[in-house]
mmCIF file of N, CA, C and O in Angstrom:
data_model
loop_
_atom_site.group_PDB
_atom_site.id
_atom_site.type_symbol
_atom_site.label_atom_id
_atom_site.label_comp_id
_atom_site.label_asym_id
_atom_site.label_seq_id
_atom_site.Cartn_x
_atom_site.Cartn_y
_atom_site.Cartn_z
ATOM 1 N N UNK A 14 49.908 -119.245 -36.363
ATOM 2 C CA UNK A 14 48.761 -118.449 -36.007
ATOM 3 C C UNK A 14 48.271 -117.683 -37.218
ATOM 4 O O UNK A 14 49.064 -117.142 -37.973
ATOM 5 N N UNK A 15 46.985 -117.619 -37.309
ATOM 6 C CA UNK A 15 46.406 -116.857 -38.411
ATOM 7 C C UNK A 15 46.249 -115.397 -37.982
ATOM 8 O O UNK A 15 46.367 -115.057 -36.812
ATOM 9 N N UNK A 16 45.980 -114.570 -38.969
ATOM 10 C CA UNK A 16 45.782 -113.144 -38.691
ATOM 11 C C UNK A 16 44.585 -112.919 -37.781
ATOM 12 O O UNK A 16 44.593 -112.032 -36.930
ATOM 13 N N UNK A 17 43.552 -113.738 -37.955
ATOM 14 C CA UNK A 17 42.343 -113.608 -37.143
ATOM 15 C C UNK A 17 42.642 -113.918 -35.669
ATOM 16 O O UNK A 17 42.179 -113.198 -34.769
ATOM 17 N N UNK A 18 43.428 -114.942 -35.422
ATOM 18 C CA UNK A 18 43.784 -115.302 -34.048
ATOM 19 C C UNK A 18 44.656 -114.226 -33.405
ATOM 20 O O UNK A 18 44.491 -113.898 -32.225
ATOM 21 N N UNK A 19 45.563 -113.674 -34.164
ATOM 22 C CA UNK A 19 46.430 -112.605 -33.651
ATOM 23 C C UNK A 19 45.590 -111.380 -33.317
ATOM 24 O O UNK A 19 45.774 -110.744 -32.271
ATOM 25 N N UNK A 20 44.632 -111.052 -34.180
ATOM 26 C CA UNK A 20 43.758 -109.912 -33.942
ATOM 27 C C UNK A 20 42.913 -110.117 -32.686
ATOM 28 O O UNK A 20 42.741 -109.209 -31.877
ATOM 29 N N UNK A 21 42.407 -111.327 -32.500
ATOM 30 C CA UNK A 21 41.607 -111.622 -31.307
ATOM 31 C C UNK A 21 42.466 -111.516 -30.046
ATOM 32 O O UNK A 21 42.017 -111.009 -29.016
ATOM 33 N N UNK A 22 43.695 -111.972 -30.136
ATOM 34 C CA UNK A 22 44.586 -111.897 -28.988
ATOM 35 C C UNK A 22 44.937 -110.434 -28.671
ATOM 36 O O UNK A 22 44.948 -110.023 -27.511
ATOM 37 N N UNK A 23 45.173 -109.623 -29.671
ATOM 38 C CA UNK A 23 45.467 -108.208 -29.458
ATOM 39 C C UNK A 23 44.261 -107.488 -28.872
ATOM 40 O O UNK A 23 44.408 -106.629 -28.004
ATOM 41 N N UNK A 24 43.055 -107.841 -29.339
ATOM 42 C CA UNK A 24 41.846 -107.257 -28.767
ATOM 43 C C UNK A 24 41.688 -107.642 -27.297
ATOM 44 O O UNK A 24 41.283 -106.825 -26.469
ATOM 45 N N UNK A 25 42.018 -108.867 -26.967
ATOM 46 C CA UNK A 25 41.960 -109.310 -25.580
ATOM 47 C C UNK A 25 42.941 -108.556 -24.700
ATOM 48 O O UNK A 25 42.616 -108.172 -23.573
ATOM 49 N N UNK A 26 44.148 -108.342 -25.203
ATOM 50 C CA UNK A 26 45.139 -107.567 -24.459
ATOM 51 C C UNK A 26 44.674 -106.129 -24.266
ATOM 52 O O UNK A 26 44.860 -105.540 -23.199
ATOM 53 N N UNK A 27 44.077 -105.557 -25.310
ATOM 54 C CA UNK A 27 43.587 -104.176 -25.208
ATOM 55 C C UNK A 27 42.472 -104.073 -24.171
ATOM 56 O O UNK A 27 42.446 -103.127 -23.376
ATOM 57 N N UNK A 28 41.571 -105.033 -24.161
ATOM 58 C CA UNK A 28 40.496 -105.037 -23.157
ATOM 59 C C UNK A 28 41.063 -105.200 -21.754
ATOM 60 O O UNK A 28 40.603 -104.566 -20.803
ATOM 61 N N UNK A 29 42.066 -106.035 -21.621
ATOM 62 C CA UNK A 29 42.700 -106.237 -20.317
ATOM 63 C C UNK A 29 43.383 -104.967 -19.830
ATOM 64 O O UNK A 29 43.270 -104.604 -18.654
ATOM 65 N N UNK A 30 44.080 -104.273 -20.717
ATOM 66 C CA UNK A 30 44.728 -103.017 -20.336
ATOM 67 C C UNK A 30 43.696 -101.961 -19.972
ATOM 68 O O UNK A 30 43.868 -101.207 -19.012
ATOM 69 N N UNK A 31 42.596 -101.901 -20.731
ATOM 70 C CA UNK A 31 41.545 -100.932 -20.450
ATOM 71 C C UNK A 31 40.898 -101.214 -19.090
ATOM 72 O O UNK A 31 40.659 -100.294 -18.311
ATOM 73 N N UNK A 32 40.648 -102.482 -18.786
ATOM 74 C CA UNK A 32 40.052 -102.851 -17.503
ATOM 75 C C UNK A 32 40.988 -102.487 -16.356
ATOM 76 O O UNK A 32 40.562 -101.936 -15.341
ATOM 77 N N UNK A 33 42.270 -102.759 -16.517
ATOM 78 C CA UNK A 33 43.243 -102.425 -15.469
ATOM 79 C C UNK A 33 43.328 -100.916 -15.263
ATOM 80 O O UNK A 33 43.416 -100.441 -14.126
ATOM 81 N N UNK A 34 43.257 -100.163 -16.343
ATOM 82 C CA UNK A 34 43.291 -98.704 -16.249
ATOM 83 C C UNK A 34 42.060 -98.181 -15.520
ATOM 84 O O UNK A 34 42.166 -97.294 -14.666
ATOM 85 N N UNK A 35 40.889 -98.741 -15.822
ATOM 86 C CA UNK A 35 39.662 -98.325 -15.140
ATOM 87 C C UNK A 35 39.714 -98.654 -13.653
ATOM 88 O O UNK A 35 39.298 -97.852 -12.821
ATOM 89 N N UNK A 36 40.237 -99.828 -13.312
ATOM 90 C CA UNK A 36 40.354 -100.217 -11.911
ATOM 91 C C UNK A 36 41.309 -99.280 -11.169
ATOM 92 O O UNK A 36 41.040 -98.886 -10.039
ATOM 93 N N UNK A 37 42.413 -98.945 -11.791
ATOM 94 C CA UNK A 37 43.385 -98.043 -11.188
ATOM 95 C C UNK A 37 42.778 -96.660 -10.970
ATOM 96 O O UNK A 37 42.922 -96.068 -9.896
ATOM 97 N N UNK A 38 42.090 -96.135 -11.974
ATOM 98 C CA UNK A 38 41.481 -94.821 -11.853
ATOM 99 C C UNK A 38 40.412 -94.806 -10.772
ATOM 100 O O UNK A 38 40.315 -93.863 -9.985
ATOM 101 N N UNK A 39 39.604 -95.849 -10.715
ATOM 102 C CA UNK A 39 38.559 -95.932 -9.700
ATOM 103 C C UNK A 39 39.152 -95.992 -8.297
ATOM 104 O O UNK A 39 38.688 -95.305 -7.379
ATOM 105 N N UNK A 40 40.180 -96.795 -8.122
ATOM 106 C CA UNK A 40 40.830 -96.888 -6.807
ATOM 107 C C UNK A 40 41.465 -95.559 -6.418
ATOM 108 O O UNK A 40 41.381 -95.140 -5.254
ATOM 109 N N UNK A 41 42.072 -94.878 -7.359
ATOM 110 C CA UNK A 41 42.692 -93.595 -7.085
ATOM 111 C C UNK A 41 41.648 -92.553 -6.677
ATOM 112 O O UNK A 41 41.849 -91.808 -5.708
ATOM 113 N N UNK A 42 40.526 -92.518 -7.370
ATOM 114 C CA UNK A 42 39.462 -91.575 -7.036
ATOM 115 C C UNK A 42 38.876 -91.896 -5.664
ATOM 116 O O UNK A 42 38.577 -90.986 -4.877
ATOM 117 N N UNK A 43 38.728 -93.188 -5.336
ATOM 118 C CA UNK A 43 38.215 -93.567 -4.017
ATOM 119 C C UNK A 43 39.154 -93.089 -2.917
ATOM 120 O O UNK A 43 38.704 -92.536 -1.904
ATOM 121 N N UNK A 44 40.442 -93.289 -3.091
ATOM 122 C CA UNK A 44 41.409 -92.882 -2.069
ATOM 123 C C UNK A 44 41.462 -91.366 -1.939
ATOM 124 O O UNK A 44 41.454 -90.829 -0.825
ATOM 125 N N UNK A 45 41.484 -90.667 -3.052
ATOM 126 C CA UNK A 45 41.553 -89.204 -3.010
ATOM 127 C C UNK A 45 40.307 -88.627 -2.341
ATOM 128 O O UNK A 45 40.410 -87.723 -1.508
ATOM 129 N N UNK A 46 39.130 -89.139 -2.681
ATOM 130 C CA UNK A 46 37.909 -88.618 -2.065
ATOM 131 C C UNK A 46 37.851 -88.945 -0.576
ATOM 132 O O UNK A 46 37.398 -88.131 0.228
ATOM 133 N N UNK A 47 38.333 -90.120 -0.189
ATOM 134 C CA UNK A 47 38.364 -90.470 1.227
ATOM 135 C C UNK A 47 39.306 -89.579 2.018
ATOM 136 O O UNK A 47 38.967 -89.119 3.110
ATOM 137 N N UNK A 48 40.487 -89.333 1.476
ATOM 138 C CA UNK A 48 41.457 -88.464 2.149
ATOM 139 C C UNK A 48 40.933 -87.040 2.236
ATOM 140 O O UNK A 48 41.037 -86.380 3.285
ATOM 141 N N UNK A 49 40.333 -86.557 1.157
ATOM 142 C CA UNK A 49 39.767 -85.218 1.156
ATOM 143 C C UNK A 49 38.644 -85.103 2.182
ATOM 144 O O UNK A 49 38.580 -84.120 2.936
ATOM 145 N N UNK A 50 37.771 -86.101 2.235
ATOM 146 C CA UNK A 50 36.683 -86.083 3.224
ATOM 147 C C UNK A 50 37.232 -86.124 4.640
ATOM 148 O O UNK A 50 36.709 -85.457 5.544
ATOM 149 N N UNK A 51 38.303 -86.884 4.860
ATOM 150 C CA UNK A 51 38.909 -86.953 6.188
ATOM 151 C C UNK A 51 39.450 -85.593 6.607
ATOM 152 O O UNK A 51 39.219 -85.143 7.740
ATOM 153 N N UNK A 52 40.161 -84.919 5.722
ATOM 154 C CA UNK A 52 40.732 -83.626 6.079
ATOM 155 C C UNK A 52 39.657 -82.560 6.258
ATOM 156 O O UNK A 52 39.756 -81.726 7.157
ATOM 157 N N UNK A 53 38.634 -82.569 5.415
ATOM 158 C CA UNK A 53 37.551 -81.595 5.565
ATOM 159 C C UNK A 53 36.816 -81.829 6.882
ATOM 160 O O UNK A 53 36.515 -80.885 7.613
ATOM 161 N N UNK A 54 36.563 -83.080 7.220
ATOM 162 C CA UNK A 54 35.895 -83.393 8.480
ATOM 163 C C UNK A 54 36.766 -83.012 9.667
ATOM 164 O O UNK A 54 36.267 -82.526 10.682
ATOM 165 N N UNK A 55 38.059 -83.216 9.558
ATOM 166 C CA UNK A 55 38.969 -82.852 10.647
ATOM 167 C C UNK A 55 39.002 -81.349 10.877
ATOM 168 O O UNK A 55 39.149 -80.890 12.006
ATOM 169 N N UNK A 56 38.856 -80.582 9.815
ATOM 170 C CA UNK A 56 38.849 -79.125 9.949
ATOM 171 C C UNK A 56 37.521 -78.652 10.545
ATOM 172 O O UNK A 56 37.498 -77.774 11.407
ATOM 173 N N UNK A 57 36.417 -79.252 10.119
ATOM 174 C CA UNK A 57 35.102 -78.823 10.588
ATOM 175 C C UNK A 57 34.851 -79.271 12.024
ATOM 176 O O UNK A 57 34.356 -78.498 12.841
ATOM 177 N N UNK A 58 35.163 -80.528 12.340
ATOM 178 C CA UNK A 58 34.941 -81.060 13.687
ATOM 179 C C UNK A 58 36.267 -81.567 14.255
ATOM 180 O O UNK A 58 36.545 -82.760 14.209
ATOM 181 N N UNK A 59 37.085 -80.672 14.812
ATOM 182 C CA UNK A 59 38.404 -81.108 15.269
ATOM 183 C C UNK A 59 38.360 -82.035 16.485
ATOM 184 O O UNK A 59 39.292 -82.781 16.713
ATOM 185 N N UNK A 60 37.290 -82.054 17.264
ATOM 186 C CA UNK A 60 37.232 -82.879 18.457
ATOM 187 C C UNK A 60 36.929 -84.338 18.195
ATOM 188 O O UNK A 60 37.370 -85.222 18.923
ATOM 189 N N UNK A 61 36.180 -84.625 17.174
ATOM 190 C CA UNK A 61 35.749 -86.004 16.903
ATOM 191 C C UNK A 61 36.639 -86.611 15.830
ATOM 192 O O UNK A 61 36.340 -86.525 14.642
ATOM 193 N N UNK A 62 37.726 -87.246 16.240
ATOM 194 C CA UNK A 62 38.669 -87.791 15.262
ATOM 195 C C UNK A 62 38.121 -89.046 14.587
ATOM 196 O O UNK A 62 38.396 -89.301 13.426
ATOM 197 N N UNK A 63 37.346 -89.855 15.312
ATOM 198 C CA UNK A 63 36.808 -91.074 14.703
ATOM 199 C C UNK A 63 35.714 -90.760 13.699
ATOM 200 O O UNK A 63 35.448 -91.545 12.798
ATOM 201 N N UNK A 64 35.097 -89.616 13.832
ATOM 202 C CA UNK A 64 34.067 -89.218 12.870
ATOM 203 C C UNK A 64 34.674 -89.010 11.486
ATOM 204 O O UNK A 64 34.079 -89.381 10.479
ATOM 205 N N UNK A 65 35.868 -88.465 11.426
ATOM 206 C CA UNK A 65 36.545 -88.257 10.146
ATOM 207 C C UNK A 65 36.835 -89.558 9.433
ATOM 208 O O UNK A 65 36.681 -89.667 8.219
ATOM 209 N N UNK A 66 37.238 -90.569 10.188
ATOM 210 C CA UNK A 66 37.503 -91.873 9.576
ATOM 211 C C UNK A 66 36.231 -92.509 9.042
ATOM 212 O O UNK A 66 36.222 -93.115 7.966
ATOM 213 N N UNK A 67 35.140 -92.394 9.782
ATOM 214 C CA UNK A 67 33.869 -92.974 9.331
ATOM 215 C C UNK A 67 33.367 -92.272 8.074
ATOM 216 O O UNK A 67 32.896 -92.923 7.131
ATOM 217 N N UNK A 68 33.480 -90.969 8.038
ATOM 218 C CA UNK A 68 33.038 -90.220 6.853
ATOM 219 C C UNK A 68 33.957 -90.494 5.666
ATOM 220 O O UNK A 68 33.496 -90.613 4.527
ATOM 221 N N UNK A 69 35.246 -90.624 5.918
ATOM 222 C CA UNK A 69 36.179 -90.941 4.829
ATOM 223 C C UNK A 69 35.871 -92.312 4.231
ATOM 224 O O UNK A 69 35.886 -92.483 3.010
ATOM 225 N N UNK A 70 35.588 -93.291 5.078
ATOM 226 C CA UNK A 70 35.257 -94.627 4.571
ATOM 227 C C UNK A 70 33.953 -94.617 3.787
ATOM 228 O O UNK A 70 33.859 -95.226 2.708
ATOM 229 N N UNK A 71 32.963 -93.927 4.312
ATOM 230 C CA UNK A 71 31.676 -93.852 3.607
ATOM 231 C C UNK A 71 31.820 -93.114 2.279
ATOM 232 O O UNK A 71 31.244 -93.529 1.262
ATOM 233 N N UNK A 72 32.589 -92.060 2.273
ATOM 234 C CA UNK A 72 32.803 -91.309 1.035
ATOM 235 C C UNK A 72 33.546 -92.140 0.000
ATOM 236 O O UNK A 72 33.158 -92.188 -1.172
ATOM 237 N N UNK A 73 34.610 -92.795 0.423
ATOM 238 C CA UNK A 73 35.384 -93.618 -0.509
ATOM 239 C C UNK A 73 34.561 -94.740 -1.114
ATOM 240 O O UNK A 73 34.615 -94.988 -2.317
ATOM 241 N N UNK A 74 33.772 -95.423 -0.283
ATOM 242 C CA UNK A 74 32.957 -96.516 -0.797
ATOM 243 C C UNK A 74 31.843 -96.000 -1.701
ATOM 244 O O UNK A 74 31.544 -96.600 -2.739
ATOM 245 N N UNK A 75 31.231 -94.864 -1.327
ATOM 246 C CA UNK A 75 30.173 -94.286 -2.168
ATOM 247 C C UNK A 75 30.708 -93.897 -3.533
ATOM 248 O O UNK A 75 30.074 -94.161 -4.561
ATOM 249 N N UNK A 76 31.883 -93.299 -3.557
ATOM 250 C CA UNK A 76 32.499 -92.915 -4.830
ATOM 251 C C UNK A 76 32.858 -94.156 -5.645
ATOM 252 O O UNK A 76 32.691 -94.180 -6.863
ATOM 253 N N UNK A 77 33.332 -95.187 -4.977
ATOM 254 C CA UNK A 77 33.665 -96.429 -5.680
ATOM 255 C C UNK A 77 32.465 -97.068 -6.345
ATOM 256 O O UNK A 77 32.534 -97.519 -7.484
ATOM 257 N N UNK A 78 31.345 -97.092 -5.642
ATOM 258 C CA UNK A 78 30.118 -97.659 -6.233
ATOM 259 C C UNK A 78 29.616 -96.765 -7.346
ATOM 260 O O UNK A 78 29.129 -97.249 -8.369
ATOM 261 N N UNK A 79 29.760 -95.463 -7.191
ATOM 262 C CA UNK A 79 29.308 -94.545 -8.221
ATOM 263 C C UNK A 79 30.178 -94.653 -9.475
ATOM 264 O O UNK A 79 29.678 -94.590 -10.594
ATOM 265 N N UNK A 80 31.495 -94.829 -9.294
ATOM 266 C CA UNK A 80 32.408 -94.909 -10.445
ATOM 267 C C UNK A 80 32.234 -96.205 -11.232
ATOM 268 O O UNK A 80 32.266 -96.192 -12.456
ATOM 269 N N UNK A 81 32.125 -97.327 -10.523
ATOM 270 C CA UNK A 81 32.024 -98.625 -11.198
ATOM 271 C C UNK A 81 30.929 -99.467 -10.557
ATOM 272 O O UNK A 81 31.216 -100.399 -9.794
ATOM 273 N N UNK A 82 29.690 -99.173 -10.861
ATOM 274 C CA UNK A 82 28.598 -99.918 -10.223
ATOM 275 C C UNK A 82 28.550 -101.387 -10.633
ATOM 276 O O UNK A 82 28.087 -102.228 -9.857
ATOM 277 N N UNK A 83 29.041 -101.727 -11.806
ATOM 278 C CA UNK A 83 28.980 -103.125 -12.246
ATOM 279 C C UNK A 83 29.836 -104.045 -11.398
ATOM 280 O O UNK A 83 29.568 -105.236 -11.301
ATOM 281 N N UNK A 84 30.878 -103.508 -10.778
ATOM 282 C CA UNK A 84 31.734 -104.314 -9.918
ATOM 283 C C UNK A 84 30.980 -104.746 -8.661
ATOM 284 O O UNK A 84 31.189 -105.836 -8.135
ATOM 285 N N UNK A 85 30.068 -103.905 -8.194
ATOM 286 C CA UNK A 85 29.354 -104.157 -6.942
ATOM 287 C C UNK A 85 27.986 -104.799 -7.146
ATOM 288 O O UNK A 85 27.258 -104.990 -6.186
ATOM 289 N N UNK A 86 27.640 -105.125 -8.367
ATOM 290 C CA UNK A 86 26.346 -105.761 -8.621
ATOM 291 C C UNK A 86 26.373 -107.219 -8.187
ATOM 292 O O UNK A 86 27.388 -107.901 -8.291
ATOM 293 N N UNK A 87 25.225 -107.702 -7.722
ATOM 294 C CA UNK A 87 25.098 -109.116 -7.394
ATOM 295 C C UNK A 87 24.872 -109.880 -8.697
ATOM 296 O O UNK A 87 24.767 -109.314 -9.775
ATOM 297 N N UNK A 88 24.763 -111.167 -8.603
ATOM 298 C CA UNK A 88 24.636 -111.977 -9.819
ATOM 299 C C UNK A 88 23.325 -111.715 -10.560
ATOM 300 O O UNK A 88 23.254 -111.894 -11.759
ATOM 301 N N UNK A 89 22.294 -111.263 -9.848
ATOM 302 C CA UNK A 89 21.036 -110.961 -10.523
ATOM 303 C C UNK A 89 20.996 -109.520 -11.037
ATOM 304 O O UNK A 89 19.978 -109.076 -11.539
ATOM 305 N N UNK A 90 22.086 -108.771 -10.880
ATOM 306 C CA UNK A 90 22.165 -107.412 -11.406
ATOM 307 C C UNK A 90 21.733 -106.346 -10.427
ATOM 308 O O UNK A 90 21.643 -105.177 -10.774
ATOM 309 N N UNK A 91 21.475 -106.722 -9.183
ATOM 310 C CA UNK A 91 20.963 -105.793 -8.195
ATOM 311 C C UNK A 91 22.096 -105.094 -7.448
ATOM 312 O O UNK A 91 23.111 -105.691 -7.102
ATOM 313 N N UNK A 92 21.883 -103.825 -7.177
ATOM 314 C CA UNK A 92 22.815 -103.053 -6.364
ATOM 315 C C UNK A 92 22.292 -102.868 -4.942
ATOM 316 O O UNK A 92 22.806 -102.045 -4.190
ATOM 317 N N UNK A 93 21.291 -103.634 -4.558
ATOM 318 C CA UNK A 93 20.634 -103.452 -3.269
ATOM 319 C C UNK A 93 21.607 -103.609 -2.110
ATOM 320 O O UNK A 93 21.598 -102.806 -1.171
ATOM 321 N N UNK A 94 22.435 -104.603 -2.133
ATOM 322 C CA UNK A 94 23.375 -104.829 -1.048
ATOM 323 C C UNK A 94 24.382 -103.688 -0.932
ATOM 324 O O UNK A 94 24.681 -103.216 0.171
ATOM 325 N N UNK A 95 24.889 -103.211 -2.045
ATOM 326 C CA UNK A 95 25.838 -102.096 -2.022
ATOM 327 C C UNK A 95 25.172 -100.825 -1.512
ATOM 328 O O UNK A 95 25.760 -100.083 -0.711
ATOM 329 N N UNK A 96 23.937 -100.577 -1.928
ATOM 330 C CA UNK A 96 23.221 -99.388 -1.471
ATOM 331 C C UNK A 96 22.907 -99.491 0.013
ATOM 332 O O UNK A 96 23.009 -98.501 0.749
ATOM 333 N N UNK A 97 22.543 -100.674 0.479
ATOM 334 C CA UNK A 97 22.277 -100.858 1.909
ATOM 335 C C UNK A 97 23.554 -100.639 2.723
ATOM 336 O O UNK A 97 23.524 -100.026 3.795
ATOM 337 N N UNK A 98 24.678 -101.101 2.216
ATOM 338 C CA UNK A 98 25.953 -100.892 2.908
ATOM 339 C C UNK A 98 26.337 -99.418 2.922
ATOM 340 O O UNK A 98 26.814 -98.902 3.939
ATOM 341 N N UNK A 99 26.094 -98.725 1.845
ATOM 342 C CA UNK A 99 26.356 -97.284 1.803
ATOM 343 C C UNK A 99 25.477 -96.559 2.813
ATOM 344 O O UNK A 99 25.938 -95.677 3.548
ATOM 345 N N UNK A 100 24.202 -96.928 2.865
ATOM 346 C CA UNK A 100 23.290 -96.289 3.821
ATOM 347 C C UNK A 100 23.739 -96.534 5.257
ATOM 348 O O UNK A 100 23.720 -95.616 6.092
ATOM 349 N N UNK A 101 24.169 -97.743 5.565
ATOM 350 C CA UNK A 101 24.657 -98.042 6.910
ATOM 351 C C UNK A 101 25.931 -97.268 7.221
ATOM 352 O O UNK A 101 26.084 -96.724 8.322
ATOM 353 N N UNK A 102 26.826 -97.185 6.242
ATOM 354 C CA UNK A 102 28.085 -96.477 6.469
ATOM 355 C C UNK A 102 27.854 -94.982 6.690
ATOM 356 O O UNK A 102 28.589 -94.340 7.441
ATOM 357 N N UNK A 103 26.843 -94.407 6.043
ATOM 358 C CA UNK A 103 26.529 -93.000 6.271
ATOM 359 C C UNK A 103 25.696 -92.802 7.527
ATOM 360 O O UNK A 103 25.713 -91.720 8.120
ATOM 361 N N UNK A 104 24.963 -93.824 7.947
ATOM 362 C CA UNK A 104 24.143 -93.706 9.161
ATOM 363 C C UNK A 104 25.014 -93.615 10.405
ATOM 364 O O UNK A 104 24.656 -92.919 11.363
ATOM 365 N N UNK A 105 26.131 -94.296 10.419
ATOM 366 C CA UNK A 105 27.012 -94.286 11.600
ATOM 367 C C UNK A 105 27.498 -92.878 11.928
ATOM 368 O O UNK A 105 27.322 -92.412 13.066
ATOM 369 N N UNK A 106 28.091 -92.120 10.997
ATOM 370 C CA UNK A 106 28.523 -90.766 11.367
ATOM 371 C C UNK A 106 27.356 -89.829 11.684
ATOM 372 O O UNK A 106 27.483 -88.958 12.545
ATOM 373 N N UNK A 107 26.225 -90.036 11.022
ATOM 374 C CA UNK A 107 25.066 -89.191 11.308
ATOM 375 C C UNK A 107 24.582 -89.436 12.742
ATOM 376 O O UNK A 107 24.291 -88.474 13.472
ATOM 377 N N UNK A 108 24.524 -90.676 13.145
ATOM 378 C CA UNK A 108 24.092 -90.995 14.514
ATOM 379 C C UNK A 108 25.088 -90.432 15.523
ATOM 380 O O UNK A 108 24.694 -89.893 16.562
ATOM 381 N N UNK A 109 26.369 -90.548 15.229
ATOM 382 C CA UNK A 109 27.389 -89.996 16.129
ATOM 383 C C UNK A 109 27.239 -88.494 16.261
ATOM 384 O O UNK A 109 27.307 -87.926 17.354
ATOM 385 N N UNK A 110 27.019 -87.807 15.141
ATOM 386 C CA UNK A 110 26.850 -86.357 15.202
ATOM 387 C C UNK A 110 25.593 -85.970 15.949
ATOM 388 O O UNK A 110 25.602 -85.035 16.761
ATOM 389 N N UNK A 111 24.495 -86.693 15.720
ATOM 390 C CA UNK A 111 23.249 -86.362 16.411
ATOM 391 C C UNK A 111 23.367 -86.599 17.919
ATOM 392 O O UNK A 111 22.865 -85.795 18.712
ATOM 393 N N UNK A 112 24.010 -87.677 18.312
ATOM 394 C CA UNK A 112 24.172 -87.929 19.747
ATOM 395 C C UNK A 112 25.137 -86.929 20.389
ATOM 396 O O UNK A 112 24.973 -86.585 21.554
ATOM 397 N N UNK A 113 26.129 -86.463 19.640
ATOM 398 C CA UNK A 113 27.051 -85.482 20.222
ATOM 399 C C UNK A 113 26.370 -84.116 20.370
ATOM 400 O O UNK A 113 26.683 -83.371 21.293
ATOM 401 N N UNK A 114 25.450 -83.794 19.471
ATOM 402 C CA UNK A 114 24.744 -82.512 19.590
ATOM 403 C C UNK A 114 23.708 -82.546 20.718
ATOM 404 O O UNK A 114 23.453 -81.539 21.364
ATOM 405 N N UNK A 115 23.090 -83.693 20.927
ATOM 406 C CA UNK A 115 22.044 -83.787 21.947
ATOM 407 C C UNK A 115 22.594 -83.955 23.354
ATOM 408 O O UNK A 115 21.914 -83.656 24.320
ATOM 409 N N UNK A 116 23.790 -84.492 23.483
ATOM 410 C CA UNK A 116 24.266 -84.755 24.841
ATOM 411 C C UNK A 116 25.585 -84.187 25.051
ATOM 412 O O UNK A 116 26.188 -83.795 25.915
#
């Protein structure tokens, strides 16, 4: 092996380690924000236990897209599908809260 090939291989390993570190950090932030949202929701609305799970899922996914948007991009570079999914995930708890207040 030449020095150039060894350098390219070391650069590849460094990029791989950096990517794995970013994925780990993003997953950790998603889980922490979801758990935090679940506990905050449980304290604010103790009667609606399923509402906490819906808000935790929406929070975790929103943070995940915010942390690493390139992972959620489609092949044409659009984030439309991820944004639509985030909007739907946040619409569910909002609808539940509105229906519980009205009835």
